[in-house]
Structures are given as structure tokens and as C-alpha cells.
Amino acid sequence: AQSVTQLGSHVSVSEGALVLLRCNYSSSVPPYLFWYVQYPNQGLQLLLKYTSAATLVKGINGFEAEFKKSETSFHLTKPSAHMSDAAEYFCAVSGGTASKLTFGTGTRLQVTL
Amino acid sequence: NAGVTQTPKFQVLKTGQSMTLQCAQDMNHEYMSWYRQDPGMGLRLIHYSVGAGITDQGEVPNGYNVSRSTTEDFPLRLLSAAPSQTSVYFCASSYSWTSGGASTDTQYFGPGTRLTVL
């Protein structure tokens, strides 16, 4: 069984500041991990995914995430926040079965001037 | 490609009514899934399909039926709507890929259907 915990349902940062969204996972098999972003009234868009090829994963819009097995974490970061980054972010885990993603509860990112 | 399309965008039902949420994809993906999104709960898997004629239950299947007669379409049926089914419903499709000896997929989501049951 898989599960994901996202720490912090709301995160607020200033424009230009570091973005750090936390995700910890639990999986009985080697996990595949994903970050999705959801803008208001839209569907989910894939930001990046961990496939076991490299522990540091780069995604779209300047985001990246690092897989740390020892900490069971897959935190999402961006060096400099932009107003357009304001959205809800979801971490998800797949235990190797296609079509069965388990999502975290989401973190809403607010970017202020 | 239109990607994953869902109809309707909005729907209001009365308790006990039935309806079908439509989902279609034009990417020739084998896998399709239905999720519901509720505030503070993320997305939860309702049903999924690994190919035409093959479906299985997810985390919250009660009150919902699915069928997959073609690769392109994966409708979700509410047999007797209840207020607890008020939610935003997302359909997703995916292709499977193998890495490190195991298979998984990358899912592409539709824009969602916002359903209210009174």
C-alpha cells in the first residue's frame, strides 16, 4: 500500500523567495513519485516525475524535486517564486500499478508582492 | 489532439437521480481512471481501466459504475445520486512505461466536472 503526506495545507512566500513544498511518502515497493499543479478551475498538470533514473528531477516552470530514500521524501522546490506559481500542488505516488495514483491532500501556494 | 475531454462541465442533480459523466481521450492510451476531488482530501481513485473491457475498483467505488467498451471512452455512471457525491470529478488517461523493471504510468487529466447533488 502507498500513501503520501504533504506537510502544510497552505504555504505563503514572497515573490522572488525560495519555494519549498514538502512531501513524504510510504510505499511497500519502490515508488514512482509525481508532482502535479492545479490552477483554479482547471485540471491537474504534471510538473515532474521520479522514475528511479536520477534522484534530482527537473520539471517544468523551473521546479525540481529530490528523491531521498533515507528520509522517504520528495520535496518540491523552486529558487525564485513568481506570481504565476500561485496554485495548488499535489504530490502523488504509484506503487508500480498503472492507473492507480495515490494523492496527497494538496498544498495551496500563495505568492505575495 | 484534444487530449482528455469531459462533459458536462457543471451538473446539478436531485437526490436519487441518475446520470453519466462522459470522458474521452484521443491519445490511444490504454489506461483510464476516474477520481473525485473534495476539499482537504486531495484526489481519490473511484474506478480505473487497463484496457477495453477491463475495469477495476479504486479507493471509493461505492455508488459508481463504469464500463470500457472502446479505448477512447470511459463513462462514469451515478446510479442514484446522493449529496455525499457532490464533488469535482476528474478523468485521466495514461500510457504505461517501464523503468527499473516495474511498470507505471504518467496520467493526463481532463478539465473536470463539477457535480452538485441537492
Coordinates of C-alpha atoms in Angstrom, one line a residue:
Chain A
A1 CA 0.0 0.0 0.0
Q2 CA 1.1 3.5 -0.7
S3 CA 0.4 6.8 1.0
V4 CA 1.6 10.4 0.7
T5 CA 1.7 13.1 3.3
Q6 CA 2.0 16.8 2.3
L7 CA 3.1 19.0 5.2
G8 CA 1.3 22.3 5.2
S9 CA -2.0 22.8 3.5
H10 CA -1.1 26.5 2.8
V11 CA 2.3 28.0 2.1
S12 CA 2.9 31.7 1.5
V13 CA 6.1 33.1 0.0
S14 CA 7.1 36.5 -1.3
E15 CA 7.8 36.9 -5.0
G16 CA 11.4 36.0 -5.6
A17 CA 11.7 33.9 -2.5
L18 CA 12.5 30.2 -2.4
V19 CA 9.5 27.8 -2.7
L20 CA 9.7 24.6 -0.7
L21 CA 6.7 22.2 -0.7
R22 CA 7.1 19.1 1.4
C23 CA 6.1 15.6 0.5
N24 CA 6.8 12.4 2.4
Y25 CA 5.7 9.0 1.1
S26 CA 5.2 5.5 2.3
S27 CA 5.4 2.6 -0.1
S28 CA 5.9 -1.2 0.3
V29 CA 7.5 -1.3 -3.2
P30 CA 10.0 1.0 -4.9
P31 CA 7.9 4.1 -5.5
Y32 CA 7.3 6.2 -8.5
L33 CA 6.6 9.8 -7.4
F34 CA 4.9 12.7 -9.1
W35 CA 4.1 16.4 -8.6
Y36 CA 1.1 17.9 -10.2
V37 CA -0.1 21.5 -10.2
Q38 CA -3.7 22.7 -10.4
Y39 CA -4.6 26.2 -11.3
P40 CA -8.1 27.5 -10.3
N41 CA -10.9 25.7 -12.0
Q42 CA -8.6 23.6 -14.1
G43 CA -7.4 20.0 -14.2
L44 CA -4.1 18.7 -13.0
Q45 CA -0.9 19.3 -15.0
L46 CA 2.2 17.2 -14.5
L47 CA 5.2 19.2 -13.1
L48 CA 7.7 16.4 -12.8
K49 CA 8.1 12.7 -12.0
Y50 CA 10.6 10.4 -10.4
T51 CA 11.4 7.3 -12.3
S52 CA 14.4 5.9 -10.4
A53 CA 16.8 7.1 -13.1
A54 CA 18.0 10.1 -11.2
T55 CA 17.3 11.3 -7.7
L56 CA 17.2 15.0 -8.7
V57 CA 14.4 15.6 -11.1
K58 CA 13.8 18.8 -13.1
G59 CA 10.4 19.7 -14.2
I60 CA 8.6 22.5 -16.0
N61 CA 8.4 26.1 -14.9
G62 CA 11.7 26.0 -13.0
F63 CA 10.6 23.4 -10.4
E64 CA 12.7 20.5 -9.3
A65 CA 12.4 17.8 -6.7
E66 CA 14.9 15.5 -5.0
F67 CA 14.1 11.9 -4.1
K68 CA 15.6 11.0 -0.7
K69 CA 15.1 7.3 0.1
S70 CA 16.6 7.6 3.6
E71 CA 14.1 10.3 4.5
T72 CA 11.2 8.9 2.4
S73 CA 10.8 12.4 1.0
F74 CA 10.2 14.1 -2.4
H75 CA 10.1 17.8 -1.7
L76 CA 9.4 20.3 -4.4
T77 CA 11.5 23.4 -4.8
K78 CA 11.9 26.5 -6.9
P79 CA 14.7 29.0 -6.3
S80 CA 12.6 32.1 -7.0
A81 CA 8.8 32.3 -6.8
H82 CA 6.7 34.1 -9.4
M83 CA 3.2 35.4 -9.0
S84 CA 2.1 32.9 -11.7
D85 CA 3.2 30.0 -9.4
A86 CA 0.2 30.6 -7.2
A87 CA -1.8 27.3 -7.4
E88 CA -2.5 24.1 -5.6
Y89 CA 0.2 21.4 -5.7
F90 CA -0.3 17.7 -5.3
C91 CA 2.3 15.0 -4.6
A92 CA 1.3 11.5 -5.7
V93 CA 2.8 8.0 -5.5
S94 CA 2.4 5.0 -7.7
G95 CA 3.4 1.6 -6.4
G96 CA 4.1 0.2 -9.9
T97 CA 0.5 -0.4 -10.9
A98 CA -0.6 1.7 -13.8
S99 CA -3.6 4.0 -13.4
K100 CA -3.5 3.8 -9.5
L101 CA -2.1 7.0 -8.2
T102 CA -2.4 7.9 -4.5
F103 CA -2.5 11.6 -3.9
G104 CA -1.7 13.8 -1.0
T105 CA -4.2 16.3 0.3
G106 CA -2.5 19.2 -1.6
T107 CA -0.6 22.4 -0.7
R108 CA -2.0 25.7 -1.7
L109 CA 0.8 28.1 -2.6
Q110 CA 0.3 31.8 -2.3
V111 CA 2.8 34.3 -3.7
T112 CA 2.8 37.8 -2.4
L113 CA 4.4 41.0 -3.6
Chain B
N1 CA -5.0 16.3 -30.2
A2 CA -7.8 17.4 -27.8
G3 CA -6.3 15.3 -25.0
V4 CA -8.8 14.2 -22.3
T5 CA -12.3 15.8 -22.6
Q6 CA -15.1 15.7 -20.1
T7 CA -18.7 16.6 -20.3
P8 CA -20.6 18.2 -18.8
K9 CA -18.5 20.9 -17.0
F10 CA -21.2 21.5 -14.5
Q11 CA -24.2 19.5 -13.3
V12 CA -26.9 19.8 -10.6
L13 CA -28.8 16.7 -9.7
K14 CA -31.5 15.9 -7.2
T15 CA -31.1 13.1 -4.7
G16 CA -32.0 9.8 -6.4
Q17 CA -31.4 10.9 -9.9
S18 CA -29.0 9.1 -12.2
M19 CA -26.6 10.4 -14.7
T20 CA -23.5 9.6 -16.7
L21 CA -20.3 11.7 -16.7
Q22 CA -18.6 11.4 -20.1
C23 CA -14.8 11.1 -20.6
A24 CA -13.0 10.6 -23.9
Q25 CA -9.4 10.7 -24.9
D26 CA -7.8 10.8 -28.4
M27 CA -4.2 9.7 -27.4
N28 CA -4.8 6.0 -27.8
H29 CA -3.9 5.5 -24.1
E30 CA -4.6 2.1 -22.6
Y31 CA -5.3 3.2 -19.1
M32 CA -8.1 5.5 -17.9
S33 CA -9.2 6.5 -14.4
W34 CA -11.8 8.4 -12.5
Y35 CA -11.0 10.5 -9.5
R36 CA -13.1 12.7 -7.2
Q37 CA -11.7 15.8 -5.6
D38 CA -13.0 17.0 -2.3
P39 CA -11.7 20.0 -0.2
G40 CA -8.8 18.9 2.1
M41 CA -8.8 15.3 0.8
G42 CA -6.9 15.5 -2.4
L43 CA -7.9 13.2 -5.2
R44 CA -9.3 9.8 -4.6
L45 CA -9.5 7.0 -7.1
I46 CA -13.0 5.8 -7.9
H47 CA -12.5 3.3 -10.8
Y48 CA -9.9 2.6 -13.3
S49 CA -9.4 0.6 -16.5
V50 CA -6.3 -1.0 -18.0
G51 CA -7.9 -1.6 -21.4
A52 CA -11.2 -2.0 -23.3
G53 CA -13.4 -4.4 -21.4
I54 CA -11.3 -4.4 -18.2
T55 CA -12.2 -2.3 -15.2
D56 CA -11.5 -2.4 -11.5
Q57 CA -12.4 -0.6 -8.3
G58 CA -10.3 2.1 -6.7
E59 CA -10.5 3.5 -3.2
V60 CA -14.0 4.9 -3.3
P61 CA -16.1 2.9 -5.8
N62 CA -19.5 2.7 -3.9
G63 CA -22.3 4.4 -5.8
Y64 CA -20.5 4.5 -9.1
N65 CA -20.4 2.2 -12.1
V66 CA -18.0 2.2 -15.1
S67 CA -17.6 0.3 -18.4
R68 CA -15.0 0.5 -21.1
S69 CA -16.3 -0.7 -24.4
T70 CA -13.8 1.3 -26.5
T71 CA -10.2 2.5 -26.0
E72 CA -11.4 6.2 -26.3
D73 CA -14.3 6.3 -23.9
F74 CA -14.7 5.7 -20.1
P75 CA -18.1 6.9 -18.8
L76 CA -18.8 7.1 -15.1
R77 CA -22.4 6.4 -14.0
L78 CA -24.1 7.5 -10.9
L79 CA -27.0 5.2 -10.3
S80 CA -28.8 7.1 -7.6
A81 CA -27.2 10.3 -6.7
A82 CA -26.6 11.3 -3.1
P83 CA -25.5 14.6 -1.5
S84 CA -22.2 12.8 -0.5
Q85 CA -21.4 12.6 -4.2
T86 CA -21.2 16.4 -4.5
S87 CA -17.6 16.8 -5.7
V88 CA -15.4 17.6 -8.7
Y89 CA -14.8 14.6 -10.9
F90 CA -11.6 14.2 -12.9
C91 CA -11.0 11.7 -15.6
A92 CA -7.4 10.8 -16.5
S93 CA -5.7 8.7 -19.2
S94 CA -2.2 7.3 -19.3
Y95 CA 0.3 5.3 -21.1
S96 CA 2.4 2.7 -19.4
W97 CA 6.2 2.7 -19.3
T98 CA 8.7 0.6 -17.6
S99 CA 11.6 1.7 -15.5
G100 CA 13.8 -0.3 -13.1
G101 CA 11.9 -3.5 -14.0
A102 CA 8.5 -2.2 -13.0
S103 CA 5.7 -0.6 -14.9
T104 CA 3.9 2.6 -14.0
D105 CA 2.3 5.5 -16.0
T106 CA 2.1 9.2 -16.4
Q107 CA -1.5 10.4 -16.2
Y108 CA -3.1 13.2 -18.2
F109 CA -6.1 14.8 -16.6
G110 CA -9.3 16.3 -18.1
P111 CA -10.7 19.7 -17.0
G112 CA -13.2 18.2 -14.6
T113 CA -16.9 18.0 -14.0
R114 CA -18.3 19.9 -11.0
L115 CA -21.3 18.0 -9.7
T116 CA -23.8 19.2 -7.0
V117 CA -26.4 16.8 -5.6
L118 CA -29.2 18.6 -3.7

